[in-house]
Short mmCIF file of C-alpha atoms in Angstrom, two decimals:
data_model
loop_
_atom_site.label_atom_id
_atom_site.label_comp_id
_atom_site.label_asym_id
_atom_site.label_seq_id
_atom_site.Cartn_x
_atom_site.Cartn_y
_atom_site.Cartn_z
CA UNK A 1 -21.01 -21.89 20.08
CA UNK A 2 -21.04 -22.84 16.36
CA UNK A 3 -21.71 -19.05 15.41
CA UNK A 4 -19.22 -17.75 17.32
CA UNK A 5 -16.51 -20.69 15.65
CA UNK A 6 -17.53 -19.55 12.48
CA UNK A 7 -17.24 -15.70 13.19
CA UNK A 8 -13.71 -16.09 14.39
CA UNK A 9 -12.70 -18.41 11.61
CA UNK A 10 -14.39 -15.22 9.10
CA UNK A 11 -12.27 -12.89 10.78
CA UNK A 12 -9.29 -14.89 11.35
CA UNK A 13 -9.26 -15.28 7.04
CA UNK A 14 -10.02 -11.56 6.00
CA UNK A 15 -7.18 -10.89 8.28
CA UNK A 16 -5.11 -13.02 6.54
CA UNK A 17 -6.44 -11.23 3.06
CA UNK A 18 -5.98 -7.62 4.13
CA UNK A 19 -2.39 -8.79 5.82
CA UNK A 20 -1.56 -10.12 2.30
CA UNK A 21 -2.33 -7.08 0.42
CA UNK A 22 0.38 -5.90 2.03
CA UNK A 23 -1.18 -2.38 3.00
CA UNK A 24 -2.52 -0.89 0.16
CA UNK A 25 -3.70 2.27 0.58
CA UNK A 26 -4.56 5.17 -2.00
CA UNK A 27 -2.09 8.18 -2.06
CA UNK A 28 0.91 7.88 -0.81
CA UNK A 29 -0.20 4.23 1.21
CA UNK A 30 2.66 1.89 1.18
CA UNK A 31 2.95 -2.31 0.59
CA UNK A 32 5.33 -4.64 1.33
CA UNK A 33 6.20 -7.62 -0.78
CA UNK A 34 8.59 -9.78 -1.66
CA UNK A 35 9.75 -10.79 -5.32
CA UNK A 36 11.67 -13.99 -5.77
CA UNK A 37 14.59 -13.61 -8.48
CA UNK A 38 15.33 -16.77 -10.11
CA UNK A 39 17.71 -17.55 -13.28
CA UNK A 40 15.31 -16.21 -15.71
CA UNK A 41 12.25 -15.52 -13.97
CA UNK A 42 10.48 -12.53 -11.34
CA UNK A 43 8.12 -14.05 -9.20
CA UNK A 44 5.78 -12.55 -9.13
CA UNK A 45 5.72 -11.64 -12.45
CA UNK A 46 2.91 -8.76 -11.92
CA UNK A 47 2.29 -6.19 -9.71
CA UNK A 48 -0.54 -4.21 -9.14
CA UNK A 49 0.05 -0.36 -7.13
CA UNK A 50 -1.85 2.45 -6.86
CA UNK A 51 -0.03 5.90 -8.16
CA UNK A 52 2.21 7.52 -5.93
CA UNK A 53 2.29 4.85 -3.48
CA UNK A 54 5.26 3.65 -1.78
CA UNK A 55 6.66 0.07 -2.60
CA UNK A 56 8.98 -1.66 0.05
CA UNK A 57 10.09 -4.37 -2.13
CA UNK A 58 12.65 -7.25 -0.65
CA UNK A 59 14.61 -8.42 -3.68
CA UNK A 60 15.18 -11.92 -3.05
CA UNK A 61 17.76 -13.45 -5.49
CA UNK A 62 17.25 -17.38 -5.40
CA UNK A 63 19.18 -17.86 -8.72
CA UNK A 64 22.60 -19.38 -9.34
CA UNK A 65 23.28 -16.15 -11.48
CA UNK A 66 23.72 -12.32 -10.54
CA UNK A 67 20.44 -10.11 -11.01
CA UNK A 68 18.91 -6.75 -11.04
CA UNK A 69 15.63 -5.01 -11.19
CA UNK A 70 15.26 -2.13 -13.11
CA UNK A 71 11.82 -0.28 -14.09
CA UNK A 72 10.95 1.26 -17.48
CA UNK A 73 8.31 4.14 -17.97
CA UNK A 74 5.55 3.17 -20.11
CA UNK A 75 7.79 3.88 -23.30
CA UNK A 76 10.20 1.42 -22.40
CA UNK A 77 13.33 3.30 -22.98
CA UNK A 78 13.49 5.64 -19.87
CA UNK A 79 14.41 3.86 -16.42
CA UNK A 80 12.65 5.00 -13.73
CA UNK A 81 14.54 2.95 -10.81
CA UNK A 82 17.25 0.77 -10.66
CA UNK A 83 19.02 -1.94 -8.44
CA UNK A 84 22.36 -3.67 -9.67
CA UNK A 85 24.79 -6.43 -8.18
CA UNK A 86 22.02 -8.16 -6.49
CA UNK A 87 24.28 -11.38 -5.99
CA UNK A 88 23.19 -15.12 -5.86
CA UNK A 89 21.59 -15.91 -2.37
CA UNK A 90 21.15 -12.13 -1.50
CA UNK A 91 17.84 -10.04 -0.38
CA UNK A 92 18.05 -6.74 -1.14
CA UNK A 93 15.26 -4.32 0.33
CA UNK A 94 14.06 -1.14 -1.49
CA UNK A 95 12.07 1.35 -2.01
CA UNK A 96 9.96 1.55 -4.68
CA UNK A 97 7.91 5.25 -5.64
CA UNK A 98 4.71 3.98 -8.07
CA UNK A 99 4.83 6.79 -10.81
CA UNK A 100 1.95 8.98 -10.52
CA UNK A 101 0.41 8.58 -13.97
CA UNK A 102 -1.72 5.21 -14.70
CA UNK A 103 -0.60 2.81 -16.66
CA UNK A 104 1.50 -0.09 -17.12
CA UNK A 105 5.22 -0.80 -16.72
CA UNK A 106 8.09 -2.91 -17.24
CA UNK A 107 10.36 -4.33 -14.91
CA UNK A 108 13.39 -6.63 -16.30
CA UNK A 109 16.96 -8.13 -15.61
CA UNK A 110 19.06 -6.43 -17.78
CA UNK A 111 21.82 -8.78 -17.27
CA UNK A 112 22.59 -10.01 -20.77
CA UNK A 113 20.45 -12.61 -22.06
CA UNK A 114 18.54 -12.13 -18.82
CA UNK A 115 15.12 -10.30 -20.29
CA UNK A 116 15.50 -12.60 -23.43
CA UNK A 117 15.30 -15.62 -20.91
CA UNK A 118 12.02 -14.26 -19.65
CA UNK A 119 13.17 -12.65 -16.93
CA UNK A 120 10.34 -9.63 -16.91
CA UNK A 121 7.88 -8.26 -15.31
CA UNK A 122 4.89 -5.93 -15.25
CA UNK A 123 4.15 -3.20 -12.83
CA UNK A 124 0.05 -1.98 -13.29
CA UNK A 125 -0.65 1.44 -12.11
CA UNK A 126 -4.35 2.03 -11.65
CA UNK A 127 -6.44 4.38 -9.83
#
């Protein structure tokens, strides 16, 4: 009776892991997450994707302040997505496409004073 306790409670917790990776995947595999937008701060702060999948990201602005999320390339000048007018109090879902080359990228309020505050964020692409 023990065993079988201690099997369940095994396979009751990597449940819980695999359901908070959120689906993974390689490819085109898709994850859902949520990051928390505060005045001055992502939360989480990094993200970790595989290239080409599919983000479904719930913006979820917890601030005082307006947001947004926008994502750089890897050179930091060229935006590769971007969300505006997320207002105070508001979840905004979207959908995310990982760029296909490895690497890592920036995601920021650009907001003024916003990315200076620390609101940023890094987006790892890895095989």
């Amino acid at each position: 009776m023990r065993r079988t306790l201690y099997l369940v409670a095994a396979w009751a917790i990597v449940g819980l892991l695999l359901g908070a990776c959120g689906g993974g995947g390689t490819g085109g595999g898709g994850a859902t997450l949520t990051v928390e937008m505060g005045d001055l701060y992502f939360k989480p702060n990094t993200l970790t994707a595989k290239p080409g999948q599919t983000l479904q990201i719930t913006l979820d602005n917890r601030g005082s302040l307006e947001h947004n999320f926008v994502l750089y390339d890897a050179d930091g000048k060229t935006v590769l997505f971007e969300k505006d007018g997320i207002q105070p109090g508001q979840k905004v879902n979207i959908s995310l496409k990982v760029p296909e080359k490895p690497g890592t990228y920036q995601y920021v309020c650009t907001v003024p004073g916003h990315r200076e505050g620390g609101m940023v964020g890094t987006l790892t692409v890895q095989p």
